[in-house]
Coordinates of C-alpha atoms in Angstrom, one line a residue:
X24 CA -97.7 7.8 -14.1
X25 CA -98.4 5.4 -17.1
X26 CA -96.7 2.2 -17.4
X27 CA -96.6 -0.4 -20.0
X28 CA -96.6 -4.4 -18.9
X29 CA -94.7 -6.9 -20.8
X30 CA -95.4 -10.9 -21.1
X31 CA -92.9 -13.1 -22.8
X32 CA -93.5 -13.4 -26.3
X33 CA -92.9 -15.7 -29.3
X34 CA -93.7 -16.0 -32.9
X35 CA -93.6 -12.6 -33.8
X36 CA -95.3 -12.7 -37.4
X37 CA -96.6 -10.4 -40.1
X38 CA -95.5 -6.6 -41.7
X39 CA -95.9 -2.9 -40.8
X40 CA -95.1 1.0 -41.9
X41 CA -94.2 2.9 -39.2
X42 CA -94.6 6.4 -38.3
X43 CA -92.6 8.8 -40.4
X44 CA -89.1 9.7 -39.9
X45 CA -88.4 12.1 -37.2
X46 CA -85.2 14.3 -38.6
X47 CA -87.2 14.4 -41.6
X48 CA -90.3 15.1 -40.5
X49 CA -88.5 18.6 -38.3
X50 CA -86.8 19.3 -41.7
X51 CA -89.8 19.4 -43.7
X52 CA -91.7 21.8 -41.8
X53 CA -89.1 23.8 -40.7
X54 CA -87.8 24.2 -44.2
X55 CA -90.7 24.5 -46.3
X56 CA -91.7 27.1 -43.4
X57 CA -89.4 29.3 -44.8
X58 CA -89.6 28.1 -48.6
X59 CA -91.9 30.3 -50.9
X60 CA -95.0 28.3 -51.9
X61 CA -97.2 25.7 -50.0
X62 CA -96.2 21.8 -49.6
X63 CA -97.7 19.3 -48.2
X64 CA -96.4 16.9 -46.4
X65 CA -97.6 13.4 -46.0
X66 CA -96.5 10.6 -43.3
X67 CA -95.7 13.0 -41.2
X68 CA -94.1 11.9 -37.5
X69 CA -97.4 13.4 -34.9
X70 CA -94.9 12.8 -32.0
X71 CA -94.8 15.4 -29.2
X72 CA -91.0 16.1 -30.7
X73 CA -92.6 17.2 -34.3
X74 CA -95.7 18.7 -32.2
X75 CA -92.6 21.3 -30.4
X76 CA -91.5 22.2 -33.9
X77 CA -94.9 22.9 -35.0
X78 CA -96.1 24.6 -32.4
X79 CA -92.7 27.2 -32.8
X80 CA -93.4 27.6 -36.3
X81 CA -96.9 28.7 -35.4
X82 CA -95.7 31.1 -32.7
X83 CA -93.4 32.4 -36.1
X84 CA -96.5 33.0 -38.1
X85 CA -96.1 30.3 -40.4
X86 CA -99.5 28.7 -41.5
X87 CA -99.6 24.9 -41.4
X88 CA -103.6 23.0 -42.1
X89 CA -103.8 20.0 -41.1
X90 CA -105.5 17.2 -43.2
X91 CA -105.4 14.6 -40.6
X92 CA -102.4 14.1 -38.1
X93 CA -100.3 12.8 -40.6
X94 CA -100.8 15.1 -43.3
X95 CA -99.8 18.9 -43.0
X96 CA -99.7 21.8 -45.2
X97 CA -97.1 24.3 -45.1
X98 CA -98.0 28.0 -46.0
X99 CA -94.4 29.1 -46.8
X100 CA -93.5 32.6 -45.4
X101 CA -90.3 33.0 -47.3
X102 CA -86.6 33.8 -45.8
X103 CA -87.8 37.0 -44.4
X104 CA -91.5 36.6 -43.6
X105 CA -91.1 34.8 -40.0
X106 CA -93.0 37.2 -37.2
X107 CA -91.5 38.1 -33.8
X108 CA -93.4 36.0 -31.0
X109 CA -95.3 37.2 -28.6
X110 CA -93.9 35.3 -26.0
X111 CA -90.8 32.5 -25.2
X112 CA -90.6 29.7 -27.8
X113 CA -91.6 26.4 -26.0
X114 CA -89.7 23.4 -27.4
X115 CA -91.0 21.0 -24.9
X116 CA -88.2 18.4 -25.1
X117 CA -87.1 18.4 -28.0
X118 CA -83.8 19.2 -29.1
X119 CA -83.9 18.9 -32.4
X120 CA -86.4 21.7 -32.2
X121 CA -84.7 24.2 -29.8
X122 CA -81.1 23.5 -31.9
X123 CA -82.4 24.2 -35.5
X124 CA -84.6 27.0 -34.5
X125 CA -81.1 28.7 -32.9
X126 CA -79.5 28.6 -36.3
X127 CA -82.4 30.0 -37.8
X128 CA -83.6 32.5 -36.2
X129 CA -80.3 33.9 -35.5
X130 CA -80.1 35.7 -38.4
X131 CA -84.2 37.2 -38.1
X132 CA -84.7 40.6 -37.4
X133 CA -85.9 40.2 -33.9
X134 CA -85.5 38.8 -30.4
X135 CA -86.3 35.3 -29.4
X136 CA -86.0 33.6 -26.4
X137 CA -86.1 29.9 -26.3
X138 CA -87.4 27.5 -23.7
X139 CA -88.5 24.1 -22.8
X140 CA -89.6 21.4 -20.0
X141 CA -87.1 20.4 -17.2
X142 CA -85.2 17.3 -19.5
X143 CA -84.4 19.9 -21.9
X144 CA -83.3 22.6 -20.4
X145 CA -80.4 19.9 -18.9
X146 CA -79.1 19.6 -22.1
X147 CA -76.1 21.5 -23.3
X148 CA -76.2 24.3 -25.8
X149 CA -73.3 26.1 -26.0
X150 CA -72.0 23.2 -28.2
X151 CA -74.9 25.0 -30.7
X152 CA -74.5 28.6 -29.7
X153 CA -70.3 29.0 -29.9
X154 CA -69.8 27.9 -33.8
X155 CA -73.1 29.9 -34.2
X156 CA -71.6 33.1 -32.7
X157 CA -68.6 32.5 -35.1
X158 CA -71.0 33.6 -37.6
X159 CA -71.8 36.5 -35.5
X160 CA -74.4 35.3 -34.1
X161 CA -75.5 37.3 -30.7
X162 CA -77.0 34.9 -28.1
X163 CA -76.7 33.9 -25.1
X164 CA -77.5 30.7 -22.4
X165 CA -78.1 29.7 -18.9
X166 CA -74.8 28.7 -17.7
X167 CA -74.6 26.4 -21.4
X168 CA -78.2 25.8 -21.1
X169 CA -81.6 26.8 -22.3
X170 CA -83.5 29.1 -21.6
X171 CA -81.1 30.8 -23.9
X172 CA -81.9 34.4 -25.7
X173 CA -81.0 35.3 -29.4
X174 CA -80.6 38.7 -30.4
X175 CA -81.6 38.4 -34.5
X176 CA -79.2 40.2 -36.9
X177 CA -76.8 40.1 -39.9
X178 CA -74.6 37.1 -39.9
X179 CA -71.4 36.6 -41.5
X180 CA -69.6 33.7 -43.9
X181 CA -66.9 32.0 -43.3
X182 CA -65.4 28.3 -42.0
X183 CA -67.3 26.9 -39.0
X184 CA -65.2 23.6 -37.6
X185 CA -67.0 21.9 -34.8
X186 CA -65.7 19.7 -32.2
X187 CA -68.7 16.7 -32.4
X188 CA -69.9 15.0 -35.8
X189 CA -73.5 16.0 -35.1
X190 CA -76.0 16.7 -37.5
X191 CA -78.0 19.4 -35.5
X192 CA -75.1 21.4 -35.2
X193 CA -74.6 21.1 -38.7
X194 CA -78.3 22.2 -39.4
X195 CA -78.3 24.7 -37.5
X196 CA -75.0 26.7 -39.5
X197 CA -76.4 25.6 -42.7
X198 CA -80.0 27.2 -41.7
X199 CA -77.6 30.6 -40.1
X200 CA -75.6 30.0 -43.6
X201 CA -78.8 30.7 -45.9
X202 CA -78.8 34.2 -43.8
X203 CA -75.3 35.0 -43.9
X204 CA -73.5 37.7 -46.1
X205 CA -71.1 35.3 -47.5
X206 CA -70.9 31.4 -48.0
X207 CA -70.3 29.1 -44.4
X208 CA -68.7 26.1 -44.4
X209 CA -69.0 23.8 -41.8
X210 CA -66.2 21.4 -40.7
X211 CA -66.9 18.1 -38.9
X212 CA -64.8 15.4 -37.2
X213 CA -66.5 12.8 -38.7
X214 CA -69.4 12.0 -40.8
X215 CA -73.2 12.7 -39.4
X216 CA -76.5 12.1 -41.1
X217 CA -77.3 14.4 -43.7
X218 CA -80.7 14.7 -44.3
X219 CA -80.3 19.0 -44.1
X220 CA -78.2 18.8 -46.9
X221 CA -80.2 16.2 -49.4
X222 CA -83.4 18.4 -48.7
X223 CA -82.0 22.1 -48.3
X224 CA -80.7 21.2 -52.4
X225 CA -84.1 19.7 -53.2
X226 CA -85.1 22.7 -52.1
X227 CA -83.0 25.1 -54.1
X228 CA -80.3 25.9 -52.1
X229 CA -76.9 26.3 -53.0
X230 CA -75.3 23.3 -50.9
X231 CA -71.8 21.2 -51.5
X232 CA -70.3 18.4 -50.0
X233 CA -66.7 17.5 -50.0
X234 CA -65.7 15.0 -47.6
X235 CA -66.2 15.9 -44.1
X236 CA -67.1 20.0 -45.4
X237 CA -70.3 21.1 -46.2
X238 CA -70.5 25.0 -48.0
X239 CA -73.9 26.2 -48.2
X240 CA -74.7 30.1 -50.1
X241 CA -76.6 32.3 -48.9
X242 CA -80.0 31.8 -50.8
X243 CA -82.6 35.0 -51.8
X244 CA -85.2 32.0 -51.6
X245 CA -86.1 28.3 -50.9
X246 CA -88.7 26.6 -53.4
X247 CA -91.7 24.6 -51.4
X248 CA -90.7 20.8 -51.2
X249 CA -94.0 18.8 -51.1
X250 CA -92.7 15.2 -49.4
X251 CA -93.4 11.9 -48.4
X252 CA -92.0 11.0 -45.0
X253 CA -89.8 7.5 -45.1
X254 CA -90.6 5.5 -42.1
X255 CA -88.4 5.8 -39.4
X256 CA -85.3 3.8 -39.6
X257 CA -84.4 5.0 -35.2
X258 CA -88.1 3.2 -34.4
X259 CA -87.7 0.8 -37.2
X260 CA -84.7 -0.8 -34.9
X261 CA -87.8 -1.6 -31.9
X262 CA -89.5 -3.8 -34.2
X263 CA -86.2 -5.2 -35.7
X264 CA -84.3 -6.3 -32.4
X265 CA -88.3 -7.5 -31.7
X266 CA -88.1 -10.0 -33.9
X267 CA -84.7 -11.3 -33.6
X268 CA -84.9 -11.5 -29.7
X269 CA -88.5 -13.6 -29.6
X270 CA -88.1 -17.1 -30.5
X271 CA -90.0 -18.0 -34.1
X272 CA -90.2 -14.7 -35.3
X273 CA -90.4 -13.2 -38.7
X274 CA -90.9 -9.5 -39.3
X275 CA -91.2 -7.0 -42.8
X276 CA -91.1 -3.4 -42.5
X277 CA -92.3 -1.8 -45.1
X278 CA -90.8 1.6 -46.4
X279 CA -88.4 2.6 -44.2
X280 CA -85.7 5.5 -44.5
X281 CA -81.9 3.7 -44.8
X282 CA -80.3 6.7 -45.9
X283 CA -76.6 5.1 -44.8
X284 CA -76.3 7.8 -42.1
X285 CA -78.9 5.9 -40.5
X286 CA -78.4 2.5 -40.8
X287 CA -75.2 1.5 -38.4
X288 CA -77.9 -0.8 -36.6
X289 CA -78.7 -2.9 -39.0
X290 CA -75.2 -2.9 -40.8
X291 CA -73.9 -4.1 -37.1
X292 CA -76.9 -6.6 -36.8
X293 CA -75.8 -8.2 -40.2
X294 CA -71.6 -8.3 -38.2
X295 CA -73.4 -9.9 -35.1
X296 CA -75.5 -12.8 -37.5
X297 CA -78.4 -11.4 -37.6
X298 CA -81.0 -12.6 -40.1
X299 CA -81.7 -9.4 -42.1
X300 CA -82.0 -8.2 -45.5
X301 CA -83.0 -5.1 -47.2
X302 CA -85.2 -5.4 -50.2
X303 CA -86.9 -3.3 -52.5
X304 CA -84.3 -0.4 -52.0
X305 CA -85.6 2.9 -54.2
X306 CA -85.4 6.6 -54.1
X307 CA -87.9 8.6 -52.3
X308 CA -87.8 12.6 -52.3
X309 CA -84.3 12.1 -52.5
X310 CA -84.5 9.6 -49.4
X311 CA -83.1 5.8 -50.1
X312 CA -86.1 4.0 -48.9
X313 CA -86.5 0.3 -48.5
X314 CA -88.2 -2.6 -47.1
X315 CA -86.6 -4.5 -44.0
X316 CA -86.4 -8.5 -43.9
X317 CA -86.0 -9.8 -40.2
X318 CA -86.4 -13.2 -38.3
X319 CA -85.3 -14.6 -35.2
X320 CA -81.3 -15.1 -34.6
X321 CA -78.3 -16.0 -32.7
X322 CA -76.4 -13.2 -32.2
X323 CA -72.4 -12.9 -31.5
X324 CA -70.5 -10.0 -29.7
X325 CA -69.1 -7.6 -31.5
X326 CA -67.4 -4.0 -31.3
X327 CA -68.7 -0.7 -32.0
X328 CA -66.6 2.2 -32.5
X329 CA -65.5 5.4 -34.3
X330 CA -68.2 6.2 -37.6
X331 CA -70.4 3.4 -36.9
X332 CA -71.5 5.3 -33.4
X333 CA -72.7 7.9 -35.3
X334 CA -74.6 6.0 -37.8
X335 CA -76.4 4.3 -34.7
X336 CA -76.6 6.9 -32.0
X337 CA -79.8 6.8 -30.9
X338 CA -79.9 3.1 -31.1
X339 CA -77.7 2.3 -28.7
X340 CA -80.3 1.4 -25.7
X341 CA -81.8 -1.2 -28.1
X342 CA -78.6 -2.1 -29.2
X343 CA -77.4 -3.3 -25.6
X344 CA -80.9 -5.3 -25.1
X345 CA -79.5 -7.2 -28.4
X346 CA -75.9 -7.4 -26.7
X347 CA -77.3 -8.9 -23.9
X348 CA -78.1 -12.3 -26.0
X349 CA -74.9 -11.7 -28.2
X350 CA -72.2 -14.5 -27.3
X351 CA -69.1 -13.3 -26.1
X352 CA -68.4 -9.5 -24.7
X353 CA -69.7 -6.5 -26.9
X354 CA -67.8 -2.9 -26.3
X355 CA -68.8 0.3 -27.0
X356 CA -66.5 2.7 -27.0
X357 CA -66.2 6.7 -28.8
X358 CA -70.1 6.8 -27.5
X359 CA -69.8 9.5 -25.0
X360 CA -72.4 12.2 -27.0
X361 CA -74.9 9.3 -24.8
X362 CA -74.3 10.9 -21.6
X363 CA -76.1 14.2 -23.4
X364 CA -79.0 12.7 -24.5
X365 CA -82.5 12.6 -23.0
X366 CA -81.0 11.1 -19.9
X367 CA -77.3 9.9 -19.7
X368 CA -78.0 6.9 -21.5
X369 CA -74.6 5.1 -20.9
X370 CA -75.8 5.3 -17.1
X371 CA -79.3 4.4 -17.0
X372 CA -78.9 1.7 -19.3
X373 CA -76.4 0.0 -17.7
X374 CA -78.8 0.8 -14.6
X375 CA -81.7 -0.5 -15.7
X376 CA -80.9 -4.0 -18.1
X377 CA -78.1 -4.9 -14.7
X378 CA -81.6 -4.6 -12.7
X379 CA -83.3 -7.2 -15.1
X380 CA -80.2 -9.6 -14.4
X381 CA -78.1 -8.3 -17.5
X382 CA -73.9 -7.9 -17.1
X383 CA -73.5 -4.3 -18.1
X384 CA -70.1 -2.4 -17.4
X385 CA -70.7 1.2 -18.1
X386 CA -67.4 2.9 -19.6
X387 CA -66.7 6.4 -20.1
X388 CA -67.5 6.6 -23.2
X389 CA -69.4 3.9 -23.6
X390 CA -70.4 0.2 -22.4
X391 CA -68.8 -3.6 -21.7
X392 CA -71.6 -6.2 -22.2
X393 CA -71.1 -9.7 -21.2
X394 CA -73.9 -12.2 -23.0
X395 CA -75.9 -14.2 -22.9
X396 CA -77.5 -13.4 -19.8
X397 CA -81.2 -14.8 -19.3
X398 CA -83.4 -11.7 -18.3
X399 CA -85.5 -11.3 -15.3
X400 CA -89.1 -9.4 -15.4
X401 CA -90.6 -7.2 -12.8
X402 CA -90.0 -3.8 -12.9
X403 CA -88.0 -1.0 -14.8
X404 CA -87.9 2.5 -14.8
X405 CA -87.4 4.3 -18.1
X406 CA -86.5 7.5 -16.7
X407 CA -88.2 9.6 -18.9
X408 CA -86.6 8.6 -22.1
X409 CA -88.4 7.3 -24.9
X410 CA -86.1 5.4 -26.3
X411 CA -84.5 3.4 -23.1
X412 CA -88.7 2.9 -22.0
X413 CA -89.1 1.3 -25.9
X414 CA -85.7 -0.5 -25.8
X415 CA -86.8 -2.2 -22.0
X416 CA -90.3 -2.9 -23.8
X417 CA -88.7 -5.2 -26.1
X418 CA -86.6 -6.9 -23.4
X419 CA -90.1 -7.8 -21.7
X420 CA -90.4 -10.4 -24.7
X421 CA -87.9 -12.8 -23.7
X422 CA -87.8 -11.9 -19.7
X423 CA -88.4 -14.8 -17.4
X424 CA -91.7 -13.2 -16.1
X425 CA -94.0 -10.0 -17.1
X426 CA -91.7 -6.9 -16.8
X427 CA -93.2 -3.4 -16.0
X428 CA -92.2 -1.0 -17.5
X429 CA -92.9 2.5 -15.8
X430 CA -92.8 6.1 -17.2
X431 CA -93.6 5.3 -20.6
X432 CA -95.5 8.4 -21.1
X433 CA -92.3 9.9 -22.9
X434 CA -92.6 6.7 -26.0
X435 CA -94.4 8.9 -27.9
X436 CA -91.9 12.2 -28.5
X437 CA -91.2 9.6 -31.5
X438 CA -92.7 6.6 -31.8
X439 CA -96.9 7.0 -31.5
X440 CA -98.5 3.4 -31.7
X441 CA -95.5 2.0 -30.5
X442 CA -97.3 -0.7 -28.5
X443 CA -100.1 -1.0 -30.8
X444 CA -97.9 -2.2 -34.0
X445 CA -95.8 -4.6 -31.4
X446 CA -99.1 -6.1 -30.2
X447 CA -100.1 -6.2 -34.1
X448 CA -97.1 -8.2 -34.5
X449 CA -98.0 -10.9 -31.8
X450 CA -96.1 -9.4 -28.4
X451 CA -98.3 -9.9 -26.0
X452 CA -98.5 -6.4 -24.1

């Protein structure tokens, strides 16, 4: 069982590119795997996550080289050239994976079944396969779960409303949508991130956006996209909360992906008094791309609600480190998508930073933080989830003692060199 050791840490110093962006980096292959033409794709996220997708797309009979592990090209197979597998698609654990690949292959013409490790096949996906059977979609799950089975055939058009703002959902209708006999429109409650959308019409496909509805055509093709991954803005948020935390720090990330789907951290950093700019902001294969300006802070409590969960949901375990040394009591509330995640993140966060001598109240839907509260070291579990084993990481800089960190095998589903840019930095790990 790996573990990771923390010391406290100060003067955090110097600037970094991280590792591409996940959602983008699942997109590109799994788009440009049915595009017509070859792309190539550089920056590219090697995290076990990606490696699920890839490893699918393979099993599909798509041909991806590659260069080095952060450069792939895609031999595009077109709409209609996937192949039936030989045998269950493994996603591993990632969702992202198993969720897109239901919309797409639903409208193939042939079986799949799809599968994964233990953590995923906890996750719920009947949320994915009920507005896909709208479409006339035939598939079914394990009691809501994976392993589920997808019986490929025509699909049909029409309005799709779903009951969470998520962006997978979405993905997976507008991927069924390029299949279907007639336009789909998808309906959300609320806004998600919409990098589908951005590179789906880079790509060729018909795709508009009115509010909170996306209508996508059917397409006879998709064009090869040939892309630079952004860096991640979801492991970005490590390095930032990093260098806020440790005393004397100041931190530039360099090219990182803030399309404003993305970036409810940082706008809630900026409400809290962080230190943080973005600089340099451009356009990157239809990406906003920027660099990040951070240094050390005093933080004040604030509360995070409604649209802004979204914009930040996968940063919430870092977030509540931050809360911790935010004055005042921080609430999170309308964050109940966490108790579906890798691990029921509203639980095992509270769990774990109350362990380390933090004043976490889990909610329902979310979390009451009571700061600031000096952390103690020792030892903390991160339960198999990559981004609660990063978030505790960065809490080892300011504990009172070295904190251990244990099950950390999982960091790199996203974030691959995680420790080594932090130590690059100055933490002492």
């Amino acid at each position: 069982m790996k573990s990771l050791t923390i010391h406290p840490s100060a003067n955090l110093q110097g600037q970094c590119r991280l590792p591409g962006d996940k959602s983008i980096s699942h997109r590109a292959l799994l788009f440009n795997a049915i595009a017509e033409g070859e792309a190539r794709i550089t920056n590219f996220l090697p995290g076990e996550d990606c490696q699920a997708t890839l490893g699918c797309l393979r099993d599909l009979g798509v041909r991806v080289e590659q260069e080095d592990a952060t450069t792939l090209i895609v031999h595009g197979v077109g709409l209609r050239g996937l192949r039936a597998p030989a045998a269950p698609l493994n996603c591993i654990r990632s969702g992202t994976t198993m969720r897109l690949l239901m919309g797409l292959l639903a409208g193939q013409a042939f079986d799949t079944t799809l599968t994964g490790d233990e953590q995923l096949l906890r996750r719920p996906m009947e949320r994915v396969a009920a507005p896909l059977r709208q479409l006339g979609a035939r598939m079914e799950t394990t009691n809501g779960r994976a392993p589920l089975w997808i019986q490929g055939g025509p699909l049909n058009g029409g309005q799709v409303e779903i009951a969470v703002a998520s962006a997978q959902i979405k993905s997976a209708l507008l991927l069924a949508g390029l299949y279907a006999q007639s336009a789909v429109t998808v309906v959300e409650p609320g806004p998600s991130r919409d990098h589908s959308e951005r590179m789906l019409s880079a790509m060729g496909a018909s795709v508009e956006k009115n509010g909170l509805r996306v209508t996508i055509q059917p397409a006879a093709r998709l064009n090869a996209l040939s892309i630079q991954i952004p860096g991640d803005v979801s492991s970005a948020a490590f390095l930032i909360a990093a260098a806020v935390l440790a005393p004397h720090s100041q931190v530039k990330l360099l090219d990182v992906g803030v399309n404003p789907t993305r970036t409810g951290l940082p706008d809630m950093l900026r409400n809290m008094g962080a230190q943080i700019s973005i600089e340099d902001a451009h356009m990157q294969g239809g990406e906003a791309v920027a660099n990040i300006h951070v240094q050390t802070s005093q933080l004040k409590a604030v509360t995070v609600s409604g649209e802004t969960v979204v914009r930040m949901i996968d940063e919430f375990p870092i977030f509540a480190v931050l809360a911790t040394q935010a004055k005042g009591a921080t609430i999170v509330r309308d964050a109940a998508e966490l108790r579906v995640k890798e691990t029921d993140r509203i639980a095992t966060t509270a769990e774990e930073l109350n362990r380390l001598g933090a004043d976490v109240t889990p909610t329902p839907d979310g979390f009451i933080i009571k700061g600031p509260t000096p952390l103690r070291g020792g030892e903390a579990d991160s339960h198999g989830d990559h981004r609660l084993a990063m978030a505790l990481a960065v809490a080892g800089l300011i504990t009172s003692e070295p904190l251990t960190v244990t099950n950390t095998h999982c960091i790199g589903d996203s974030f691959p060199g995680f420790e080594g840019l932090l130590r690059g930095l100055g933490a002492r790990l």
